[in-house]
Coordinates of C-alpha atoms in Angstrom, one line a residue:
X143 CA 26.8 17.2 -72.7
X144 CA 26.5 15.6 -69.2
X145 CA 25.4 17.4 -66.1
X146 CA 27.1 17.6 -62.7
X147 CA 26.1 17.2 -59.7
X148 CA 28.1 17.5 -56.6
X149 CA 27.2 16.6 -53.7
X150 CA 29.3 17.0 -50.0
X151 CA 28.7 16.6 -46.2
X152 CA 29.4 18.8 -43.3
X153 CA 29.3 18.6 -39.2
X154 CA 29.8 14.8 -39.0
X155 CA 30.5 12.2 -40.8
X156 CA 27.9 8.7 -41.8
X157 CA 25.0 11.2 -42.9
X158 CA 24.2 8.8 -46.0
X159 CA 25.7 10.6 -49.1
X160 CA 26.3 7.5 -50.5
X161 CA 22.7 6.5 -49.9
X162 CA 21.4 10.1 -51.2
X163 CA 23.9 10.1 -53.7
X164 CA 22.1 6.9 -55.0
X165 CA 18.6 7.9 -54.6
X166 CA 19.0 10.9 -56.4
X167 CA 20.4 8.7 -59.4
X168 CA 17.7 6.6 -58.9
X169 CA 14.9 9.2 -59.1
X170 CA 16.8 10.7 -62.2
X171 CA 17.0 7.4 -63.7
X172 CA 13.0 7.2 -63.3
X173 CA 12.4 10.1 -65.1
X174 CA 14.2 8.6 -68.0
X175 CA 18.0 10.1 -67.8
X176 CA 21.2 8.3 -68.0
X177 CA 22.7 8.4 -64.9
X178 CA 26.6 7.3 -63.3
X179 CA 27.5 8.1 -60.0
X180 CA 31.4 8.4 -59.4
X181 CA 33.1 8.4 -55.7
X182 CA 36.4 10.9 -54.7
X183 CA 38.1 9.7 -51.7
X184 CA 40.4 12.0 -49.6
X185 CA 42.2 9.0 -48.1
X186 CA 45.9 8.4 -49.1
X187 CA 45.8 4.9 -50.1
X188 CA 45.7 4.0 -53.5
X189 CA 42.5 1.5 -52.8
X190 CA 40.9 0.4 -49.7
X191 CA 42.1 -3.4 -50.9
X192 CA 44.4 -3.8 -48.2
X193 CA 42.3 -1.4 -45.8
X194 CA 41.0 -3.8 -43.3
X195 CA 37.6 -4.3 -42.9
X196 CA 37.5 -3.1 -39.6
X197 CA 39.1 0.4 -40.8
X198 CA 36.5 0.7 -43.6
X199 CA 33.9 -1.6 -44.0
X200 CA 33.8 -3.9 -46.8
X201 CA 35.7 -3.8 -50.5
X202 CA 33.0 -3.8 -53.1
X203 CA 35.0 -4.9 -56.5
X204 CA 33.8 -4.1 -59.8
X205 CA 33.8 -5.9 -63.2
X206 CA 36.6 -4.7 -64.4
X207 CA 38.6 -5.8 -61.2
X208 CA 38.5 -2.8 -59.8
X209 CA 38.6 -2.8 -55.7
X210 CA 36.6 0.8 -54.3
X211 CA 34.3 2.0 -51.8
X212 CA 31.4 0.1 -50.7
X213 CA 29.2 3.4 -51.9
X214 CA 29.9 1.8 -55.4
X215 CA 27.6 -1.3 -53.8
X216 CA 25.1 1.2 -53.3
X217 CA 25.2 3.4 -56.6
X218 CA 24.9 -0.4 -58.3
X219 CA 22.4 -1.4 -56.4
X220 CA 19.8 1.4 -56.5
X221 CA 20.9 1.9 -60.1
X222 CA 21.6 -1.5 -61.8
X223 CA 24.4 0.8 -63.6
X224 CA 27.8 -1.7 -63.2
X225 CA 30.6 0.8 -61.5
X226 CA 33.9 0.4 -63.0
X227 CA 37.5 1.0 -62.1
X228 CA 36.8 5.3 -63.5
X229 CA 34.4 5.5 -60.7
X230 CA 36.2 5.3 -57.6
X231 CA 39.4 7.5 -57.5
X232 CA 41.5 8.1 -53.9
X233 CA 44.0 10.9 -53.1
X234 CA 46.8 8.4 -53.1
X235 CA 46.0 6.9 -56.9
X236 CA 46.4 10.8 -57.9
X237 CA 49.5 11.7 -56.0
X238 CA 50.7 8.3 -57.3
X239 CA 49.7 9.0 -61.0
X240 CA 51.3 12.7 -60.4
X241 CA 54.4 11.4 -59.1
X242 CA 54.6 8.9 -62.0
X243 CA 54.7 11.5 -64.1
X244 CA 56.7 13.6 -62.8
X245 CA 59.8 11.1 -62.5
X246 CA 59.6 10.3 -66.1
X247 CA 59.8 13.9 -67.0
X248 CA 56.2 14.5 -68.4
X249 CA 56.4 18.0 -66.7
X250 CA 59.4 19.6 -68.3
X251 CA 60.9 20.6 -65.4
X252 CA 57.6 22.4 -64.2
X253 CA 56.9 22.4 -60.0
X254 CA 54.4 20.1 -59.5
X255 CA 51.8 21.9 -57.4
X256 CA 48.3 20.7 -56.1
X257 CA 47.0 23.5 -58.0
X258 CA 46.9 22.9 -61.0
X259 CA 48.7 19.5 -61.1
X260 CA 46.3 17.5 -58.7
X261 CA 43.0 19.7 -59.1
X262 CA 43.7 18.9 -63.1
X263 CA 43.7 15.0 -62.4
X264 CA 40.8 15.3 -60.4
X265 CA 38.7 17.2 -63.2
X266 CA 40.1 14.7 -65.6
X267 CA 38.8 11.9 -63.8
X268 CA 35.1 13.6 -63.2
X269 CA 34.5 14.6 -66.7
X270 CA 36.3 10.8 -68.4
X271 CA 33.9 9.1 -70.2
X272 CA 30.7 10.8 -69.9
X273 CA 29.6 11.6 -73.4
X274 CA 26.8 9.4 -73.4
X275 CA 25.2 10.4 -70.1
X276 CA 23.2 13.3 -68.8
X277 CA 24.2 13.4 -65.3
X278 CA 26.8 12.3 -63.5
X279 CA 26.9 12.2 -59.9
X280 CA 30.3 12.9 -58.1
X281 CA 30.2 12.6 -54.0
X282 CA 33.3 13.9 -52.1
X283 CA 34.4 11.7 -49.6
X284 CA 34.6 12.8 -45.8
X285 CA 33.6 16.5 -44.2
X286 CA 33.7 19.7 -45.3
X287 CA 36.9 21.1 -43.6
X288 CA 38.7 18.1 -43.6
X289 CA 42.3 18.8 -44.6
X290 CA 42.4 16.1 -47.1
X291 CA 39.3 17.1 -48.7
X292 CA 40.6 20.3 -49.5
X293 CA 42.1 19.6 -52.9
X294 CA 38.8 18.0 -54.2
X295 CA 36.2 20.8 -53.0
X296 CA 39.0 23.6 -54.8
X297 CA 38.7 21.1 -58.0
X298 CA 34.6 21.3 -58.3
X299 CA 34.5 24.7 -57.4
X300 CA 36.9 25.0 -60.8
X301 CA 34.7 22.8 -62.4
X302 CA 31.6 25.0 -61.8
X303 CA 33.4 28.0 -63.0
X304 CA 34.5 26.2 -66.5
X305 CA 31.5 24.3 -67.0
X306 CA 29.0 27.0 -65.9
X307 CA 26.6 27.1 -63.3
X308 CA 23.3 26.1 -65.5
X309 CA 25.7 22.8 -65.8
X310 CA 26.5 22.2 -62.4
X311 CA 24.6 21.8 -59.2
X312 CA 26.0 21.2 -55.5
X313 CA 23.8 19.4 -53.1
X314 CA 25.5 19.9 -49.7
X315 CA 24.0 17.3 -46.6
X316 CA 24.2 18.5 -43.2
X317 CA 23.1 18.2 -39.9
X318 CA 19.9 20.2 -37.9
X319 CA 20.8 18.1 -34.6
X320 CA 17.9 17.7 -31.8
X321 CA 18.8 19.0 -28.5
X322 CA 16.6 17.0 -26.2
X323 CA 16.8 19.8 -23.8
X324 CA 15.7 22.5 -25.7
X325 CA 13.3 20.7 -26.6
X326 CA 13.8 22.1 -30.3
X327 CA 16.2 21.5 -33.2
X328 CA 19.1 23.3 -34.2
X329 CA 20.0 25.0 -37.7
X330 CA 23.6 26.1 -36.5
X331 CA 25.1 23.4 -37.3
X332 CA 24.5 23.9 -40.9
X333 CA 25.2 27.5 -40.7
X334 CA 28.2 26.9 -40.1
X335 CA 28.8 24.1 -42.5
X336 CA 27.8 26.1 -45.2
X337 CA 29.4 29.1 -44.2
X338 CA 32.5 26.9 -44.7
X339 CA 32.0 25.3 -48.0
X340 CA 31.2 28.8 -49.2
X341 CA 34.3 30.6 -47.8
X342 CA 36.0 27.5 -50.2
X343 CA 34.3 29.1 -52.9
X344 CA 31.6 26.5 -53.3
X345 CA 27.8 28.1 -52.8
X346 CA 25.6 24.8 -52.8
X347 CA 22.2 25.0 -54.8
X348 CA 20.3 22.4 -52.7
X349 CA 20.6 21.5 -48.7
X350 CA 19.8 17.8 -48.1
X351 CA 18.9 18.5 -43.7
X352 CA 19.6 15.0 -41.6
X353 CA 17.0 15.1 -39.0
X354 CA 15.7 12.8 -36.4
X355 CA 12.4 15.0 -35.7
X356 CA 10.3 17.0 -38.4
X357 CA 12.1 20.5 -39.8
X358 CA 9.4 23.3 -38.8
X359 CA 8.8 25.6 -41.8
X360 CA 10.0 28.5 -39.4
X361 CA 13.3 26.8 -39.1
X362 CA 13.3 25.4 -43.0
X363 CA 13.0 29.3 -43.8
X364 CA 16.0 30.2 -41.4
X365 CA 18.2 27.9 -42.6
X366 CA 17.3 29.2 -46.2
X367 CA 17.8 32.8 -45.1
X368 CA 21.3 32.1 -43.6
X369 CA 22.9 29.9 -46.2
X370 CA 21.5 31.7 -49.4
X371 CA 19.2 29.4 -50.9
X372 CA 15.4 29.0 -51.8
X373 CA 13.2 27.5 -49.3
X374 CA 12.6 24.6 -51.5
X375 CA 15.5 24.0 -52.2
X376 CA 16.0 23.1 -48.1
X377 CA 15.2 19.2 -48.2
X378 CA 14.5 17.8 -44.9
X379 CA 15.9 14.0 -44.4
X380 CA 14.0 12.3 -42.0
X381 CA 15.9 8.6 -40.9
X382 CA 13.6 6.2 -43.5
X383 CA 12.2 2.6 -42.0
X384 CA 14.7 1.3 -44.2
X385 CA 17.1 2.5 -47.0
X386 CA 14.8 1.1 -49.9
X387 CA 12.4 4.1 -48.7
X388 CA 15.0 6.8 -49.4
X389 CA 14.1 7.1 -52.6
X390 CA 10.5 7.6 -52.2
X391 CA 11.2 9.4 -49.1
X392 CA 13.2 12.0 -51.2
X393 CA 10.6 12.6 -54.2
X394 CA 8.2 13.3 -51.7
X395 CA 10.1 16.0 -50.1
X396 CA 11.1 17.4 -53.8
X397 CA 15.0 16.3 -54.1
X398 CA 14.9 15.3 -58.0
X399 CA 11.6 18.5 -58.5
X400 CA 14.5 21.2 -57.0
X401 CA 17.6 19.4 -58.9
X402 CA 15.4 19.3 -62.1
X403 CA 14.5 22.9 -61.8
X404 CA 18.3 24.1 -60.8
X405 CA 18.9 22.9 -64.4
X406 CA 16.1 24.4 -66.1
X407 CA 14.9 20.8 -67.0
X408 CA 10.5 20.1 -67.5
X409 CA 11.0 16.1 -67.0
X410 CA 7.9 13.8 -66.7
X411 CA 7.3 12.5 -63.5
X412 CA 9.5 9.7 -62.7
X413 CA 8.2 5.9 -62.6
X414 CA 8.2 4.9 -59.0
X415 CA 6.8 0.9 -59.9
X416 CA 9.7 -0.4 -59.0
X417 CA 10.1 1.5 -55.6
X418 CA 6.8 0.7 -54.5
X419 CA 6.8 -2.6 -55.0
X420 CA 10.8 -3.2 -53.0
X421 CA 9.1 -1.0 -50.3
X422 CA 6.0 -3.5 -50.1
X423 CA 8.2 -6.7 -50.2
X424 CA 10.5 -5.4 -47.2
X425 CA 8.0 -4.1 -45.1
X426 CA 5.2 -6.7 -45.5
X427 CA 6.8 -10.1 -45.8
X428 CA 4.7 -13.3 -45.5
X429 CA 6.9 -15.1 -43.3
X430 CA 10.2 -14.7 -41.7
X431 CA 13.7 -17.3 -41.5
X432 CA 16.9 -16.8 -39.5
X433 CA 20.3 -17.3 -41.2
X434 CA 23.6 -17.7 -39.4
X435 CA 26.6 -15.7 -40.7
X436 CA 29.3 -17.1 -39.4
X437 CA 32.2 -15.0 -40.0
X438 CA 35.6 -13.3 -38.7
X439 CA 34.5 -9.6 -38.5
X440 CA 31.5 -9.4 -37.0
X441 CA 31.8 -6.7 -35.1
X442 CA 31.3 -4.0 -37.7
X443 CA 28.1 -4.8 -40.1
X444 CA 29.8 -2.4 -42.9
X445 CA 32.2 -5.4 -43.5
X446 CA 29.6 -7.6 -44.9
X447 CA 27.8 -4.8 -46.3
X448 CA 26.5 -6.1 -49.5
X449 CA 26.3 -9.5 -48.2
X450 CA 23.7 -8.3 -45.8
X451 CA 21.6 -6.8 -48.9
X452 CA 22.2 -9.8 -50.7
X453 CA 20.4 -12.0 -47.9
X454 CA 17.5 -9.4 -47.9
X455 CA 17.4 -9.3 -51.8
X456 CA 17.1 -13.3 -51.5
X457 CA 14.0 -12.6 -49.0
X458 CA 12.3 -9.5 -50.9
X459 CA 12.1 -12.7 -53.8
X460 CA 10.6 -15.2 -51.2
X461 CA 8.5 -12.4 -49.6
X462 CA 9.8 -13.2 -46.2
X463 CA 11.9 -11.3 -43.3
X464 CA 15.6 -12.5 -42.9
X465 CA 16.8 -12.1 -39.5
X466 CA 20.7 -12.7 -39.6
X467 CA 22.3 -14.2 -36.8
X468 CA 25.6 -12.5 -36.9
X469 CA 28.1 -15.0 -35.3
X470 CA 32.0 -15.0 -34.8
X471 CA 33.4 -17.9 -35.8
X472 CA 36.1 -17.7 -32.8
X473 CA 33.5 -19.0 -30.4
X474 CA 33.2 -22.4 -32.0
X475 CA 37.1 -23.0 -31.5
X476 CA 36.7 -22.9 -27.4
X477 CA 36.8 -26.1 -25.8
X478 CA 33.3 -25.5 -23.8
X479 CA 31.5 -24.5 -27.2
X480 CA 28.3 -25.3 -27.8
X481 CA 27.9 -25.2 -31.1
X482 CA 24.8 -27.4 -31.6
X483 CA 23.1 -24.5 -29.2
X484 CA 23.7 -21.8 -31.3
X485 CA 23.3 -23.2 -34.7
X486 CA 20.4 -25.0 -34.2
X487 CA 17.7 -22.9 -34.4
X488 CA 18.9 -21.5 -37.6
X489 CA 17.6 -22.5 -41.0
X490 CA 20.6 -21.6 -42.9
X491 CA 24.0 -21.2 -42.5
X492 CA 26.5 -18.9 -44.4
X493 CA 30.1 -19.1 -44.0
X494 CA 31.5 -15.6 -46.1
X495 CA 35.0 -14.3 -47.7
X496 CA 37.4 -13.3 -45.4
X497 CA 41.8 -13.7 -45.0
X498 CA 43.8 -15.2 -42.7
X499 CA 43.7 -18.4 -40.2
X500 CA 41.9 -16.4 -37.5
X501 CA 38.5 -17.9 -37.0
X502 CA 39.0 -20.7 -39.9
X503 CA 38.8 -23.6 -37.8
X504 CA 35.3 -22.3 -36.4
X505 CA 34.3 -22.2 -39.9
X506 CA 35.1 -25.4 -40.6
X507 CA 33.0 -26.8 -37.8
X508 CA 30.3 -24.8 -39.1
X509 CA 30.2 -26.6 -42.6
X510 CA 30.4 -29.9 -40.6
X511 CA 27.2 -28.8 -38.6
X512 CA 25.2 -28.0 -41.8
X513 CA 26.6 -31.2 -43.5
X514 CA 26.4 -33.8 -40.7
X515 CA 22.1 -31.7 -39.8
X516 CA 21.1 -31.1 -43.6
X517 CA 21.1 -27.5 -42.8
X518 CA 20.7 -25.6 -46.3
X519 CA 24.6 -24.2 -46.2
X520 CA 26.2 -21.0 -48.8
X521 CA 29.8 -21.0 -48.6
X522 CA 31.6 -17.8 -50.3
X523 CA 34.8 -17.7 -51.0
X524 CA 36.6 -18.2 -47.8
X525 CA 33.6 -20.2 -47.0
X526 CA 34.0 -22.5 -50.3
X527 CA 37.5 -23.3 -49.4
X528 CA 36.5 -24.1 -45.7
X529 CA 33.7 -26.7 -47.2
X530 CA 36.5 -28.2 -49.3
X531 CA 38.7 -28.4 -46.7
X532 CA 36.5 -29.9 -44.3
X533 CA 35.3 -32.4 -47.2
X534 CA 39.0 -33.6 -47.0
X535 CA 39.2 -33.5 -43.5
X536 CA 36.1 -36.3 -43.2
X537 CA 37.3 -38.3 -45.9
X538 CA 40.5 -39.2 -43.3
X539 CA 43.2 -36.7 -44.3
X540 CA 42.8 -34.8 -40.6
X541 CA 45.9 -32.7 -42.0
X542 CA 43.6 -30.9 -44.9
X543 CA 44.3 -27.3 -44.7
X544 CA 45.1 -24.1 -46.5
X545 CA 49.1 -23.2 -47.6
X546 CA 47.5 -19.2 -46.6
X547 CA 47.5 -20.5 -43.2
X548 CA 51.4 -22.2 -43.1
X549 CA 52.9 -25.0 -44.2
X550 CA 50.7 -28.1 -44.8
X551 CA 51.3 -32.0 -46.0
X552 CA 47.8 -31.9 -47.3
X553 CA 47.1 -28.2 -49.5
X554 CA 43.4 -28.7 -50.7
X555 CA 44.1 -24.7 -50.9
X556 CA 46.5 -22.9 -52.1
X557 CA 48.1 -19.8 -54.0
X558 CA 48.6 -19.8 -58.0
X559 CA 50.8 -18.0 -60.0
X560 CA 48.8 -18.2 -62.8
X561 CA 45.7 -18.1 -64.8
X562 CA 44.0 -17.4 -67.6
X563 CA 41.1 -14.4 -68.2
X564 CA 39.8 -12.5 -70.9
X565 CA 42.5 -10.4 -71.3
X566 CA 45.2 -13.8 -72.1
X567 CA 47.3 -15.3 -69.2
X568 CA 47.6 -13.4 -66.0
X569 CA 50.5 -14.0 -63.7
X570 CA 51.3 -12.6 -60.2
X571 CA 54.3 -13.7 -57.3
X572 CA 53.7 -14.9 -54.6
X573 CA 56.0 -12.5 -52.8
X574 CA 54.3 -9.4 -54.5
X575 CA 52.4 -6.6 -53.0
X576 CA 49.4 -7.4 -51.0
X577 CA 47.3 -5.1 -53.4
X578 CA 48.3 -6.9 -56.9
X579 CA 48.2 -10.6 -55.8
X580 CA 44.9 -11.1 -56.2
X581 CA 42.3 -12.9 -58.9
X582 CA 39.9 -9.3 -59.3
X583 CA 36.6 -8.9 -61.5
X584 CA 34.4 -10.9 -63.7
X585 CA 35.7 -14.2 -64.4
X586 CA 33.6 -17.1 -66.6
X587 CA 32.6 -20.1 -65.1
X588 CA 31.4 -23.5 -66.8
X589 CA 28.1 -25.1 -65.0
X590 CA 27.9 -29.0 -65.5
X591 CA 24.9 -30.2 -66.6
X592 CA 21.6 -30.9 -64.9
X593 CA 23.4 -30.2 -61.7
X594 CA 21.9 -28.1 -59.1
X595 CA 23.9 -24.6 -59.8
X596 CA 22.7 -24.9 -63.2
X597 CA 19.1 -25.2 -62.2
X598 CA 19.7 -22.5 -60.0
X599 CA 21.0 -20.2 -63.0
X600 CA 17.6 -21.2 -64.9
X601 CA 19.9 -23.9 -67.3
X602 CA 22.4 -21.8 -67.9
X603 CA 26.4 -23.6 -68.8
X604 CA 28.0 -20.4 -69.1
X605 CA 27.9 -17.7 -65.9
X606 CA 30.4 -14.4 -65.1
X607 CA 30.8 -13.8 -61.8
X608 CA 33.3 -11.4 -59.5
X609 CA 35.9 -12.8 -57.5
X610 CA 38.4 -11.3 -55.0
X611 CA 41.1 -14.1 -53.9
X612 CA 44.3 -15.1 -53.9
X613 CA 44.0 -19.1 -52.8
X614 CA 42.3 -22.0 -55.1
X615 CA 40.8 -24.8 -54.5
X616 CA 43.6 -27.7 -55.4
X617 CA 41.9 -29.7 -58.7
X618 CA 44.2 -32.7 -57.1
X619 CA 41.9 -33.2 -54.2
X620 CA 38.6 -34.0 -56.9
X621 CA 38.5 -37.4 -56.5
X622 CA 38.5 -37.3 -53.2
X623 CA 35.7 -34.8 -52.7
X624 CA 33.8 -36.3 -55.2
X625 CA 33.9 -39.9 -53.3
X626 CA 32.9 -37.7 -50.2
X627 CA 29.4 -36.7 -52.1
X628 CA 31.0 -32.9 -52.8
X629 CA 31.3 -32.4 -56.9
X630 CA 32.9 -29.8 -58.2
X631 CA 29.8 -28.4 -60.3
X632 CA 31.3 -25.3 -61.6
X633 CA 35.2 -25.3 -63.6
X634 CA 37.1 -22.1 -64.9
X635 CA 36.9 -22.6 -68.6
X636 CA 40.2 -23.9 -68.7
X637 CA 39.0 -26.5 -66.3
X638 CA 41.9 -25.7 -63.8
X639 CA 39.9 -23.8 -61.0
X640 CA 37.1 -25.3 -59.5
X641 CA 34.4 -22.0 -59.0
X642 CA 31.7 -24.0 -57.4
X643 CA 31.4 -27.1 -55.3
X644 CA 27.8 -28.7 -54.2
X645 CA 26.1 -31.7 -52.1
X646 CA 23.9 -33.3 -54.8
X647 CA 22.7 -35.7 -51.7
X648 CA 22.2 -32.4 -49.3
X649 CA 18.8 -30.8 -49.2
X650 CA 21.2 -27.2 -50.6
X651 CA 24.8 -27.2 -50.2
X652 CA 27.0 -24.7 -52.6
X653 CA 29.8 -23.4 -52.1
X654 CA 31.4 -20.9 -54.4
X655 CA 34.8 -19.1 -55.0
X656 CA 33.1 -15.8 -56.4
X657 CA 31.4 -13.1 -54.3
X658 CA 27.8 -13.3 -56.2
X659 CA 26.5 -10.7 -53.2
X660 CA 28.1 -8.0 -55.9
X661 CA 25.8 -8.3 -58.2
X662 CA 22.3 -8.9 -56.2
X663 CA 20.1 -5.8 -56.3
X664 CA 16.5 -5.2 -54.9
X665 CA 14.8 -5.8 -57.7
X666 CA 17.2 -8.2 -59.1
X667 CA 17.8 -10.5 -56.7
X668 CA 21.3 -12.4 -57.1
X669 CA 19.8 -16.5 -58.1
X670 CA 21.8 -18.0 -55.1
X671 CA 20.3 -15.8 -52.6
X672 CA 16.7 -16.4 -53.7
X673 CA 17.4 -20.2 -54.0
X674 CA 19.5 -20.0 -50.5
X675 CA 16.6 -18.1 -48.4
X676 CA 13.6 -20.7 -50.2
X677 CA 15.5 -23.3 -49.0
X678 CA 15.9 -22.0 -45.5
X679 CA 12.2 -21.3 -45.8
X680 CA 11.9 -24.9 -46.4
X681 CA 13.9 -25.8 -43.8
X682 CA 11.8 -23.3 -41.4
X683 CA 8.4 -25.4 -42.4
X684 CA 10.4 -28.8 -41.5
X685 CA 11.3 -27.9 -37.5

């Protein structure tokens, strides 16, 4: 029978329970336990798919085409455990499921309450499918106090009551603010933030303290006295040099020693090889290469969230620093641009996903910049179509463009209808909601032979990758790409949707219609990153 453990935040919001959240499950997965880590969200969308980047950072998408929370990008990347479409549930996908039901009759006429209707379906969904696990790991979205949290905190507190406390655990993180004045830290704060989870009936077991300066003992003890728990079990959270040293950070201050004991558990000390050696390739690289992003939302890093682990994975496998040169592509489209200035001391250029014309045409002037100087160039999604379109552009048809951006006499992009997947043929409209439109999840992809994608996925024919897209590449336009020295290298199985493009001539020039950032992970690097980051490094020994 699985363990819980839930864990909740007070004060403020952004005090990392994703990122505890996943360190815990990683220092319970080195001790040799099956771990999954599921995500409640108060919010009352149904997914954050058509939230916009902007309002919540990026949309990490599972395998099973599934769009959630980027905290799923962290539980998979500390873990390697794939999230799936059960681990990510919001307040609107409940009320929506409830109201479902209650429309069709399923409730005999009942009232349909939040208690028990909507505390039930959210106790369903943290107890699905964990049979053959031994903890799972359920973090409540937002701040204790939050109106919309209300429902969830009222549904673990049931949880602990049916499942029994020696099967439970709540791991609270809070806030012991610094007052510069005082010269001294403050323990109010989470006073008062556990006074108010317990008043919701919820007494948690461990306190995870954020802290920028060192928690005295005397204060460690107050805080223990005030919010009824052992000393120990008061964790102090220092900010970590970076978050691949939360994990060790943790274990040293006894997180997964005081969860363990809570549950009565002896485990053997947990394997920290791993740990060590991310921690060593981050913090003492052998050289160092700076990589343009040139992209549409800039202005908030959370929107490229796993693409910015992705470049550091790719680095961590070269042993070098990547400094990323976040850009937005709007500059380029001024008239007094000067693009050569800014792009020129880069050894890389990445053009990511994004949607909508905004920005588009600074992206294509990117690709031309990395074709025209042999810059190494990684175009995702978005950044794929851009290459293509740009392709068709110097081959003479100036009016290449994309139907998602208007009307166009030349389409080397547009929307399908559609296509086929695992599951058998898959069709959307083109005038259907925003949210179901899309090509989600692991899709197959056929490699051509002794090509430079294939090398790059050691000889493999035969990849999966995750896409989130509504617009294809045009397998019309081919010919003409291929007579402009860009092949298609990579074909749906069907042989209808070109997945990747390349420059055999180029020193490395991919693009791809998947988002392989996904799946990289510290100590699995995602291929295309490592190959993308050595060939920036080879760039770097050439200027």
């Amino acid at each position: 029978m699985a363990r819980f453990i839930f864990i909740t935040g007070g004060v403020v919001s952004s005090l990392g329970k994703g990122l505890m959240a996943a360190s815990l499950a990683a220092l319970l997965q080195a001790r040799g336990y099956r771990v999954r880590i599921r995500k409640f969200d108060p919010y009352l969308n149904v997914d954050p798919g058509t939230m916009s980047p902007y309002q919540h950072g990026e949309v990490y998408v599972t395998d099973d085409g599934a769009e959630t929370d980027l905290d799923l990008g962290h539980y998979e990347r500390f873990t390697g455990v794939s999230a799936r479409q059960s681990d990510n549930i919001t307040s609107g996908r409940i009320y929506q499921d409830i109201i479902t039901r209650e429309r069709r009759g399923d409730y005999l006429g009942a009232t349909v309450q939040v208690i028990p209707h909507v505390t039930d379906a959210i106790k369903e969904f943290a107890r699905a499918d964990t049979d053959d696990l031994d903890f799972v790991l359920c973090e409540i979205g937002g701040t204790v106090g939050d109106i919309e949290s209300l429902p969830f905190i009222e549904a673990i507190r049931q949880l602990r009551n049916e499942l029994g406390r020696d099967q439970t655990c709540s791991v609270h993180v809070t806030l012991v603010p610094y007052i510069a004045a005082a010269g001294e830290l403050k323990t109010k704060p989470t006073q008062h933030s556990v006074r108010e989870l317990t008043g919701l009936g919820v007494q948690p077991d461990v306190l995870l303290c954020r802290c920028e300066q060192p928690l005295p003992d005397g204060e460690r003890s107050k805080i223990a006295q005030f919010c009824n728990v052992r000393k120990e079990a008061v964790i102090p959270a220092l900010d970590a040099p970076s978050i691949y040293s939360v994990p060790l950070q943790y274990h040293a201050e006894g997180l997964d020693d005081e969860v363990l004991r809570h549950f009565g558990l002896d485990a053997p000390a947990p394997n920290l090889a791993r740990w060590h050696d991310i921690v060593d390739r981050y913090h003492n690289p052998e050289g160092e290469v700076t990589i343009a992003v040139v992209g549409k939302y800039v202005g908030l890093p959370d929107a490229y969230k796993s693409l910015n682990e992705a470049l550091v994975h790719g680095g961590m496998a070269n042993r070098v620093k990547v400094n990323i040169s976040w850009i937005d592509a709007e500059i380029f489209e001024k008239e007094d641009s000067e693009i050569a200035a800014l792009l020129e001391p880069m050894h890389g250029i990445l053009v990511p996903g994004g949607f909508g014309e905004r920005g588009t045409e600074g992206k294509i002037l990117s690709v031309r910049f990395a074709r025209e100087r042999n810059v190494p160039f990684f175009g995702i999604c978005l950044g794929m179509q851009m290459a293509c379109i740009e392709g068709v552009r110097s081959a003479g048809l100036s009016a290449a463009s994309s139907t998602e951006f208007g009307a166009t006499s030349e389409p080397v992009v547009g929307i399908i209808t559609e296509w086929m997947s695992k599951e058998g043929l898959q069709t959307r409209g083109t005038e259907g909601d925003l949210g179901g439109t899309m090509r989600l999840g692991a899709y197959d992809a056929k490699l051509s032979a002794n090509s430079h994608i294939s090398r790059i996925y050691d000889g493999e024919t035969l990849i999966s990758e995750r896409h989130r897209h509504r617009y294809e590449v045009n397998v019309a336009y081919r010919e003409t790409l291929e007579k402009g020295g860009l092949i298609f290298s990579g074909m749906s199985p069907d042989g209808l949707l070109p997945e990747i493009v390349e420059r055999p001539d180029h020193p490395w020039f991919i693009g791809v219609q998947f988002h392989p950032e996904l799946k990289s992970k510290p100590f699995d690097p995602h291929p295309l990153f490592a190959g993308f980051i050595a060939a920036a490094l080879n760039q770097a020994r050439l200027v």
